[in-house]
Coordinates of C-alpha atoms in Angstrom, one line a residue:
M169 CA 204.0 -212.8 254.8
K170 CA 207.1 -211.1 253.4
S171 CA 206.3 -212.5 249.9
K172 CA 202.7 -211.0 250.2
F173 CA 204.1 -207.5 250.8
L174 CA 206.4 -207.8 247.8
W175 CA 203.5 -208.7 245.5
M176 CA 201.4 -205.8 246.8
A177 CA 204.3 -203.3 246.2
L178 CA 204.8 -204.6 242.7
I179 CA 201.1 -204.3 241.8
A180 CA 201.0 -200.7 243.2
F181 CA 204.1 -199.7 241.1
V182 CA 202.7 -201.1 237.9
F183 CA 199.3 -199.3 238.5
F184 CA 201.1 -196.0 239.2
S185 CA 203.3 -196.2 236.1
C186 CA 200.3 -196.9 233.9
H187 CA 198.5 -193.9 235.4
Q188 CA 201.5 -191.6 234.8
S189 CA 201.9 -192.8 231.2
Q190 CA 198.2 -192.1 230.5
S191 CA 198.5 -188.7 232.1
T192 CA 201.6 -187.8 230.0
H193 CA 200.0 -188.9 226.8
S194 CA 196.9 -186.9 227.6
E195 CA 198.9 -183.7 228.3
E196 CA 200.9 -184.1 225.0
A197 CA 197.7 -184.7 223.1
E198 CA 196.2 -181.6 224.6
R199 CA 199.3 -179.5 223.7
D200 CA 199.3 -180.8 220.2
H201 CA 195.6 -179.9 219.9
E202 CA 196.3 -176.4 221.1
H203 CA 199.2 -176.0 218.7
E204 CA 197.1 -177.2 215.8
A205 CA 194.3 -174.8 216.8
A206 CA 196.8 -171.9 217.0
E207 CA 198.2 -172.8 213.6
E208 CA 194.6 -172.8 212.2
H209 CA 194.1 -169.2 213.4
E210 CA 197.5 -167.9 212.3
H211 CA 196.9 -166.6 208.8
E212 CA 199.3 -165.1 206.3
K213 CA 199.4 -161.3 206.3
V214 CA 197.4 -159.2 203.8
Q215 CA 199.3 -156.2 202.3
Y216 CA 197.6 -153.0 201.2
T217 CA 199.3 -150.2 199.1
V218 CA 197.5 -146.9 198.3
Y219 CA 198.8 -143.6 196.9
T220 CA 197.2 -140.3 197.3
A221 CA 198.3 -136.8 196.3
K222 CA 200.0 -136.5 199.7
F223 CA 200.8 -139.9 201.1
E224 CA 201.9 -143.4 200.4
L225 CA 200.2 -146.0 202.6
F226 CA 201.7 -149.4 203.0
A227 CA 199.9 -151.6 205.5
E228 CA 200.4 -155.2 206.6
A229 CA 197.3 -156.6 208.3
D230 CA 195.9 -159.9 209.6
A231 CA 193.2 -161.4 207.5
M232 CA 189.8 -160.0 208.7
V233 CA 187.7 -162.8 210.2
L234 CA 184.5 -162.3 212.1
G235 CA 184.9 -162.6 215.8
E236 CA 188.7 -162.4 215.6
S237 CA 190.9 -159.3 216.4
A238 CA 193.0 -158.2 213.4
N239 CA 196.2 -156.2 213.7
V240 CA 196.9 -153.5 211.0
L241 CA 200.4 -152.2 210.9
A242 CA 200.2 -149.0 208.8
H243 CA 203.3 -147.1 207.4
F244 CA 202.6 -143.5 206.3
T245 CA 205.1 -141.8 204.0
F246 CA 205.0 -138.2 202.6
L247 CA 205.3 -138.4 198.8
E248 CA 207.0 -135.0 198.5
N249 CA 210.2 -136.3 200.2
F250 CA 209.5 -140.0 201.0
K251 CA 210.0 -139.4 204.7
P252 CA 207.8 -140.8 207.5
L253 CA 204.8 -139.2 209.2
E254 CA 206.5 -138.5 212.5
S255 CA 203.6 -137.2 214.5
G256 CA 199.8 -136.8 214.2
K257 CA 196.5 -138.3 215.1
V258 CA 195.3 -141.2 212.9
T259 CA 191.9 -142.9 213.0
A260 CA 191.4 -146.3 211.3
K261 CA 187.8 -147.1 210.3
L262 CA 186.6 -150.4 208.9
I263 CA 183.2 -150.0 207.3
V264 CA 181.4 -153.2 206.1
N265 CA 177.7 -153.2 205.2
G266 CA 177.1 -149.9 207.0
K267 CA 178.7 -151.1 210.2
T268 CA 181.8 -149.3 211.5
V269 CA 184.6 -150.3 213.8
S270 CA 187.4 -147.9 214.5
Q271 CA 190.4 -147.0 216.6
T272 CA 192.2 -143.7 217.0
L273 CA 195.9 -143.4 217.8
N274 CA 197.3 -140.0 218.9
E275 CA 200.9 -140.9 218.1
P276 CA 202.8 -143.4 216.1
L277 CA 204.3 -146.6 217.5
R278 CA 207.5 -145.4 215.9
K279 CA 208.1 -142.6 213.3
G280 CA 205.7 -143.4 210.4
I281 CA 204.3 -146.6 211.9
Y282 CA 200.8 -146.9 213.5
S283 CA 199.6 -150.2 214.9
F284 CA 195.8 -150.6 215.0
T285 CA 193.6 -153.5 216.4
L286 CA 190.2 -153.9 214.8
D287 CA 187.4 -156.3 215.7
P288 CA 185.1 -156.8 212.7
T289 CA 181.4 -157.1 213.7
V290 CA 180.0 -158.2 210.3
S291 CA 181.3 -160.1 207.3
G292 CA 181.4 -159.0 203.7
E293 CA 183.4 -156.6 201.5
G294 CA 184.1 -153.2 202.9
K295 CA 186.6 -150.3 202.9
L296 CA 189.3 -149.3 205.3
Y297 CA 189.6 -145.6 205.9
F298 CA 192.6 -143.8 207.5
E299 CA 191.9 -140.2 208.7
I300 CA 195.1 -138.3 209.3
E301 CA 195.4 -135.1 211.3
T302 CA 198.8 -133.5 211.3
G303 CA 200.2 -129.9 211.2
G304 CA 196.6 -128.5 211.4
D305 CA 195.6 -130.3 208.2
R306 CA 193.4 -133.3 207.6
F307 CA 193.9 -136.0 205.0
E308 CA 192.1 -139.3 204.1
V309 CA 193.5 -142.5 202.7
I310 CA 191.0 -145.1 201.5
V311 CA 191.8 -148.8 201.0
P312 CA 189.0 -150.3 198.8
D313 CA 187.9 -154.0 198.6
V314 CA 188.7 -155.2 202.1
D315 CA 187.3 -158.6 202.8
V316 CA 185.9 -159.7 206.2
F317 CA 185.3 -163.5 206.2
A318 CA 182.6 -165.2 208.3
S319 CA 184.9 -168.0 209.4
D320 CA 188.4 -169.4 209.1
E321 CA 187.0 -172.0 206.7
E322 CA 185.7 -169.3 204.4
L323 CA 189.0 -167.6 204.5
E324 CA 190.8 -170.7 203.4
E325 CA 188.4 -171.3 200.6
H326 CA 189.0 -167.8 199.2
H327 CA 192.8 -167.8 199.8
D328 CA 194.6 -167.4 196.5
H329 CA 198.4 -167.6 196.4
G330 CA 198.4 -166.3 192.8
D331 CA 197.7 -162.8 194.0
E332 CA 200.8 -162.7 196.3
P333 CA 203.8 -160.8 195.0
S334 CA 206.6 -162.9 193.6
A335 CA 209.9 -163.0 195.5
V336 CA 211.9 -164.2 192.5
N337 CA 215.0 -162.0 192.0
A338 CA 213.5 -159.6 194.6
T339 CA 214.9 -157.7 197.5
V340 CA 213.2 -156.7 200.7
F341 CA 214.0 -153.1 201.6
T342 CA 211.9 -152.0 204.5
K343 CA 210.2 -148.6 205.0
E344 CA 212.5 -147.9 207.9
Q345 CA 215.5 -148.4 205.7
S346 CA 214.1 -146.2 202.9
W347 CA 213.2 -143.4 205.3
K348 CA 216.9 -143.1 206.4
I349 CA 218.2 -142.3 202.9
D350 CA 217.4 -140.2 199.8
F351 CA 214.8 -142.5 198.4
A352 CA 211.8 -142.2 196.1
T353 CA 209.7 -144.3 193.7
A354 CA 207.6 -143.2 190.7
L355 CA 205.9 -144.4 187.6
P356 CA 207.8 -144.2 184.3
Q357 CA 206.8 -141.3 182.1
E358 CA 205.1 -142.0 178.8
Q359 CA 205.9 -139.0 176.7
A360 CA 207.1 -137.7 173.3
F361 CA 210.7 -138.5 173.0
G362 CA 212.6 -137.8 169.8
P363 CA 216.2 -138.0 168.7
V364 CA 218.7 -136.2 171.0
I365 CA 221.9 -134.6 169.9
K366 CA 224.6 -134.9 172.6
T367 CA 227.5 -132.5 172.3
V368 CA 229.6 -129.9 174.1
A369 CA 229.1 -126.2 174.3
K370 CA 231.4 -123.3 175.3
I371 CA 230.1 -120.6 177.7
E372 CA 230.6 -117.0 176.7
S373 CA 229.1 -113.7 177.9
A374 CA 226.0 -112.8 175.9
P375 CA 226.2 -109.7 173.7
G376 CA 225.4 -106.5 175.7
E377 CA 226.5 -108.2 179.0
E378 CA 230.2 -107.4 178.6
E379 CA 232.0 -104.1 177.8
I380 CA 235.6 -103.5 177.1
I381 CA 236.9 -100.1 178.3
A382 CA 239.7 -98.5 176.3
A383 CA 242.1 -95.6 176.9
K384 CA 241.0 -92.3 175.5
A385 CA 244.5 -90.9 175.3
A386 CA 248.1 -92.1 175.5
G387 CA 249.8 -92.2 178.9
L388 CA 250.9 -94.3 181.9
V389 CA 248.2 -96.4 183.6
L390 CA 247.9 -96.0 187.3
F391 CA 245.5 -98.3 189.3
S392 CA 243.1 -96.3 191.4
N393 CA 242.8 -99.3 193.9
S394 CA 245.3 -101.9 194.8
N395 CA 242.4 -104.4 195.1
L396 CA 241.5 -104.1 191.5
V397 CA 241.8 -107.7 190.4
E398 CA 239.9 -110.0 188.1
G399 CA 236.6 -111.1 189.6
K400 CA 236.2 -108.0 191.7
T401 CA 232.7 -106.5 191.8
V402 CA 232.5 -102.9 190.5
S403 CA 229.6 -100.4 190.3
N404 CA 228.6 -98.0 187.5
G405 CA 230.7 -94.9 187.6
E406 CA 233.4 -96.4 189.9
K407 CA 236.9 -95.1 189.2
L408 CA 239.2 -97.9 188.0
F409 CA 242.4 -96.2 186.5
T410 CA 244.1 -92.9 185.9
I411 CA 246.1 -92.5 182.7
S412 CA 248.8 -89.9 183.5
S413 CA 250.8 -87.8 181.0
S414 CA 252.2 -85.3 183.5
E415 CA 255.8 -86.3 182.7
M416 CA 255.3 -86.5 179.0
A417 CA 256.5 -83.8 176.7
E418 CA 253.7 -84.4 174.2
N419 CA 250.0 -84.8 174.8
N420 CA 250.3 -83.6 178.4
F421 CA 246.8 -83.7 179.9
S422 CA 247.4 -81.0 182.5
V423 CA 248.7 -78.6 179.8
Q424 CA 245.8 -79.5 177.5
L425 CA 243.3 -78.9 180.4
V426 CA 244.9 -75.5 181.3
E427 CA 244.8 -74.4 177.7
A428 CA 241.2 -75.6 177.2
K429 CA 240.1 -73.8 180.4
S430 CA 241.9 -70.6 179.3
N431 CA 240.3 -70.7 175.8
Y432 CA 236.9 -71.4 177.3
E433 CA 237.1 -68.5 179.7
T434 CA 238.5 -66.1 177.0
N435 CA 235.8 -67.0 174.5
K436 CA 233.1 -66.8 177.1
A437 CA 234.1 -63.3 178.0
N438 CA 234.4 -62.2 174.4
F439 CA 231.0 -63.6 173.6
E440 CA 229.4 -61.9 176.6
R441 CA 231.1 -58.6 175.7
K442 CA 230.0 -58.7 172.0
S443 CA 226.5 -59.6 173.1
E444 CA 226.3 -56.2 174.8
L445 CA 227.9 -54.3 172.0
V446 CA 225.6 -55.7 169.4
K447 CA 222.7 -53.9 171.1
D448 CA 224.4 -50.6 170.3
R449 CA 225.3 -51.8 166.9
L450 CA 229.0 -51.5 167.7
V451 CA 229.6 -55.0 166.4
S452 CA 228.0 -56.8 163.5
E453 CA 225.8 -59.8 163.8
Q454 CA 228.4 -61.9 162.0
E455 CA 231.0 -61.0 164.6
L456 CA 228.6 -62.0 167.4
L457 CA 227.9 -65.3 165.6
N458 CA 231.6 -66.1 165.3
A459 CA 232.2 -65.3 168.9
K460 CA 229.3 -67.5 169.9
N461 CA 230.7 -70.4 167.8
A462 CA 234.2 -70.0 169.4
Y463 CA 232.6 -69.9 172.8
E464 CA 230.5 -73.1 172.4
T465 CA 233.4 -75.0 170.8
S466 CA 235.8 -74.1 173.6
K467 CA 233.2 -74.9 176.2
A468 CA 232.6 -78.4 174.7
V469 CA 236.4 -79.1 174.6
Y470 CA 236.8 -77.9 178.2
E471 CA 233.8 -79.8 179.6
N472 CA 234.9 -83.0 177.8
L473 CA 238.5 -82.7 179.2
S474 CA 237.3 -81.7 182.7
K475 CA 234.8 -84.6 182.8
N476 CA 237.4 -87.3 181.8
F477 CA 240.6 -85.7 182.9
N478 CA 242.0 -83.8 185.9
E479 CA 245.4 -82.5 186.7
S480 CA 246.5 -86.1 187.3
G481 CA 245.3 -87.4 183.9
Q482 CA 242.4 -89.3 182.4
M483 CA 240.0 -90.9 184.8
V484 CA 238.8 -94.4 183.6
K485 CA 235.4 -95.4 185.2
S486 CA 233.2 -98.5 185.0
K487 CA 230.1 -98.0 182.8
M488 CA 228.0 -100.8 184.4
N489 CA 227.4 -102.8 187.5
G490 CA 229.2 -106.1 187.2
F491 CA 232.6 -107.6 187.9
V492 CA 236.1 -107.4 186.4
K493 CA 236.4 -110.2 183.8
Q494 CA 239.9 -109.4 182.6
I495 CA 242.6 -106.7 183.0
F496 CA 244.7 -106.2 179.9
V497 CA 247.3 -103.8 181.4
G498 CA 249.7 -103.6 184.3
N499 CA 250.2 -100.8 186.8
G500 CA 252.6 -98.2 185.4
Q501 CA 252.3 -99.5 181.8
Y502 CA 252.3 -97.1 178.9
V503 CA 249.2 -97.3 176.7
A504 CA 248.2 -95.7 173.4
A505 CA 244.8 -94.1 172.7
G506 CA 242.2 -96.8 172.0
Q507 CA 244.1 -99.6 173.7
P508 CA 241.9 -102.0 175.8
L509 CA 242.3 -101.6 179.5
V510 CA 239.7 -103.8 181.2
S511 CA 236.6 -105.8 180.4
I512 CA 233.6 -105.6 182.7
T513 CA 230.8 -108.1 182.5
Q514 CA 227.4 -108.5 184.3
N515 CA 227.3 -112.3 183.6
N516 CA 223.5 -112.2 184.0
K517 CA 223.0 -113.8 180.5
L518 CA 225.3 -116.2 178.8
L519 CA 225.7 -117.5 175.3
L520 CA 226.3 -121.2 174.7
T521 CA 227.8 -122.2 171.4
A522 CA 227.5 -125.9 170.7
Q523 CA 229.2 -127.6 167.8
V524 CA 227.2 -130.3 166.0
Q525 CA 228.5 -133.0 163.6
Q526 CA 227.4 -132.9 160.0
K527 CA 225.4 -136.1 160.3
Y528 CA 222.9 -134.3 162.6
L529 CA 222.3 -131.4 160.1
P530 CA 218.9 -132.8 159.1
L531 CA 217.8 -132.7 162.7
L532 CA 218.8 -129.1 163.5
P533 CA 215.5 -127.5 162.2
A534 CA 213.6 -129.7 164.6
V535 CA 215.6 -128.8 167.7
N536 CA 213.3 -126.9 170.1
T537 CA 214.8 -127.2 173.5
A538 CA 217.8 -128.5 175.4
N539 CA 219.1 -129.9 178.7
I540 CA 222.5 -128.6 180.0
S541 CA 224.8 -130.6 182.3
T542 CA 227.7 -129.1 184.2
M543 CA 231.0 -131.1 184.1
H544 CA 232.3 -130.3 187.5
D545 CA 229.3 -131.4 189.6
D546 CA 227.2 -133.4 187.1
L547 CA 224.0 -131.3 187.6
T548 CA 221.5 -131.1 184.8
F549 CA 219.2 -128.2 184.1
T550 CA 216.4 -127.8 181.5
L551 CA 216.3 -124.8 179.2
D552 CA 213.1 -123.6 181.0
E553 CA 214.8 -123.7 184.4
L554 CA 217.5 -121.3 183.0
N555 CA 215.0 -119.0 181.2
G556 CA 216.8 -119.9 178.1
K557 CA 216.1 -120.0 174.4
I558 CA 217.6 -121.4 171.2
L559 CA 218.8 -118.4 169.1
S560 CA 219.9 -120.0 165.9
F561 CA 221.8 -122.8 164.2
G562 CA 224.5 -122.6 161.6
K563 CA 223.4 -123.0 158.0
S564 CA 227.0 -123.6 156.9
A565 CA 230.2 -124.8 158.5
P566 CA 233.1 -122.4 159.2
D567 CA 236.2 -122.6 156.9
D568 CA 238.3 -124.1 159.7
S569 CA 235.8 -126.7 160.9
Y570 CA 233.3 -129.3 159.7
L571 CA 231.0 -128.6 162.7
F572 CA 227.8 -126.6 162.6
P573 CA 227.3 -124.1 165.5
V574 CA 224.1 -123.9 167.6
S575 CA 223.7 -120.8 169.7
I576 CA 221.7 -120.8 172.9
E577 CA 221.1 -118.0 175.4
I578 CA 220.5 -118.7 179.1
A579 CA 220.1 -116.8 182.3
N580 CA 223.0 -117.5 184.7
H581 CA 221.0 -119.0 187.6
A582 CA 223.3 -121.9 188.2
G583 CA 226.7 -120.2 188.6
F584 CA 228.0 -121.0 185.1
A585 CA 231.4 -119.4 184.4
P586 CA 232.3 -117.9 181.0
G587 CA 235.1 -119.6 179.3
T588 CA 234.2 -123.1 180.6
F589 CA 232.4 -125.9 178.8
V590 CA 229.1 -127.8 179.5
E591 CA 227.6 -130.9 178.1
I592 CA 224.4 -130.2 176.2
F593 CA 221.5 -132.4 175.0
L594 CA 219.6 -130.9 172.0
K595 CA 216.1 -132.2 172.0
T596 CA 214.0 -132.4 168.8
L597 CA 210.2 -132.2 168.2
T598 CA 208.5 -135.6 167.6
N599 CA 205.1 -137.3 167.7
S600 CA 206.6 -140.6 168.8
K601 CA 205.7 -141.8 172.3
A602 CA 208.2 -143.6 174.5
I603 CA 208.5 -144.9 178.1
T604 CA 211.3 -143.0 179.9
V605 CA 212.8 -143.3 183.4
P606 CA 215.0 -140.8 185.3
N607 CA 218.7 -141.5 184.8
G608 CA 219.1 -142.1 188.5
A609 CA 216.8 -145.1 188.3
L610 CA 219.2 -147.0 186.0
L611 CA 222.0 -149.2 187.2
E612 CA 224.6 -150.8 185.0
E613 CA 226.5 -154.0 185.3
Q614 CA 229.0 -154.9 182.5
G615 CA 227.0 -153.1 179.9
I616 CA 223.6 -154.4 181.0
Y617 CA 221.1 -151.9 182.4
Y618 CA 218.4 -152.7 185.0
V619 CA 215.9 -151.0 187.3
F620 CA 214.3 -152.0 190.6
V621 CA 210.5 -152.5 190.0
Q622 CA 208.3 -152.2 193.1
Q623 CA 206.3 -155.2 194.0
T624 CA 205.3 -153.7 197.3
P625 CA 206.7 -150.6 199.0
E626 CA 209.0 -153.0 200.8
M627 CA 209.9 -155.5 198.0
F628 CA 211.6 -154.7 194.7
E629 CA 212.4 -156.8 191.7
K630 CA 215.7 -156.4 189.8
R631 CA 214.6 -156.1 186.2
E632 CA 216.8 -155.9 183.1
V633 CA 215.8 -153.3 180.6
K634 CA 216.9 -152.3 177.1
I635 CA 217.5 -148.6 176.8
G636 CA 217.6 -146.0 173.9
G637 CA 218.7 -142.4 173.9
T638 CA 219.0 -140.0 176.8
D639 CA 218.4 -136.3 177.2
G640 CA 220.5 -135.9 180.3
L641 CA 217.6 -136.3 182.7
Q642 CA 215.4 -139.1 181.2
T643 CA 216.4 -142.2 179.3
E644 CA 214.2 -144.1 176.9
V645 CA 213.3 -147.7 177.8
I646 CA 212.8 -149.8 174.7
S647 CA 211.8 -153.0 176.5
G648 CA 211.5 -154.7 179.9
L649 CA 209.2 -152.2 181.6
N650 CA 205.6 -151.1 181.4
A651 CA 204.3 -147.6 182.0
D652 CA 202.2 -148.8 185.0
E653 CA 205.1 -150.4 187.0
R654 CA 206.4 -148.2 189.8
I655 CA 210.2 -148.1 190.0
V656 CA 212.9 -146.8 192.4
T657 CA 214.0 -143.4 191.2
H658 CA 216.3 -142.4 194.1
G659 CA 218.2 -144.9 196.2
A660 CA 218.5 -147.7 193.7
M661 CA 222.2 -148.3 194.7
Q662 CA 221.2 -148.8 198.3
V663 CA 218.5 -151.3 197.3
K664 CA 221.2 -153.1 195.2
L665 CA 223.5 -153.3 198.3
A666 CA 220.6 -154.6 200.4
K667 CA 220.1 -157.3 197.7
A668 CA 223.7 -158.4 198.2
T669 CA 222.9 -159.4 201.8
G670 CA 220.4 -161.9 200.6
T671 CA 216.7 -162.1 199.6
L672 CA 214.3 -162.3 202.5
D673 CA 210.9 -164.0 202.7
A674 CA 208.5 -161.6 201.1
H675 CA 205.7 -163.0 203.3
A676 CA 207.5 -162.9 206.6
G677 CA 206.0 -159.6 207.6
H678 CA 207.4 -157.1 210.1
V679 CA 208.9 -157.8 213.4
H680 CA 208.5 -154.5 215.2

């Protein structure tokens, strides 16, 4: 009896174990099937890039398949400053064969980022529209040639890896990273670019912008204001100095003024008296004429002295609005008549005198404009920005130099200081076309130059280029870059630093 129970227990255990094993294998098979099905529906992202006059659109979207929801993660960037669209209502519309599906979002997921979910209702080729309402304005961004597939099988048949951007020697730099820095991209310029003469120019005040005031008589210089120093702003007619001769035995202003006043009053009275006597013919016309001449001469002498002198001495006044450039005398110093006292300058217009080597002499007649770079802050201005013009170039070299002068007049809009030097790029007329990039787009490593070429707005290829001349703002690219390839123009160094952290998978998509 006992043996019978043991056999029954053994049979029950074996049966239960087999059932559990079959159940486990069934669950594992079901999970594998679900995982395979999920993998079948998980497609690689599709990337769209569109530029309008106002916006850059960069979108990562699920492949559009009929009957499946597709997420569209859209990044909107203002082209004027490459900063994100921080607020505004955006509507995404997918139009295929006249059928429209849309979604409106009143605010971004995060600054610049809108996440849409669209459910295509028909298959075929269509367009994706983004209607943006921000700041009271309306804008539209259109993505052409958006494919909606009838099934996953049709999607796989049309999938072409050759159209995907290459990740070779590339760096992922996300929109969120670029929005945080001074960043910009642009197409290279294809423009006329001739030989450029690079040299140095000295800044001086333009003729008519500076005046030197001299003493009109000998005497001791007394400053009218203790604050009269170089750089001080002065106005037209403002009193600057007094030249005193009150303690001098000769050329004493006060004595001369008293004498001139006495002569003037005497001659005036004599002329008025003879003017009455001539009516009764008690004096001749000749006597009256002599009296008139004496009167007018003494009057001119007295008015001249009284205008420029007083009992203290000669009054030296500014003859223009400007500032004190240089003071040539000290307080209490004796000066002779005609000796320079001070120079006043307006500094509105400046004269730049550049010195050019003899080898560039054949190019000088073709020079038509210039770019000017400051040495203290490395800013560069065009001649148009400074309302400047090229005045002339030397036809012969000075006796003490083998360099030829080039004179340029500019308006002082950038705070240039006379007496300092600037770097100047003299540009020549040419019919030759060249591809040029902003100097800020170029990076250099051990004498090799390169740029970052945009593959997508979030992936950039480091590309070596051969360069030619530069005009201080743009540099000619001889080889390595096409005119239709967008490059990083601001923020290239930050992209380089990002590359140092390692290249990411270009198809990994965003994890927001």
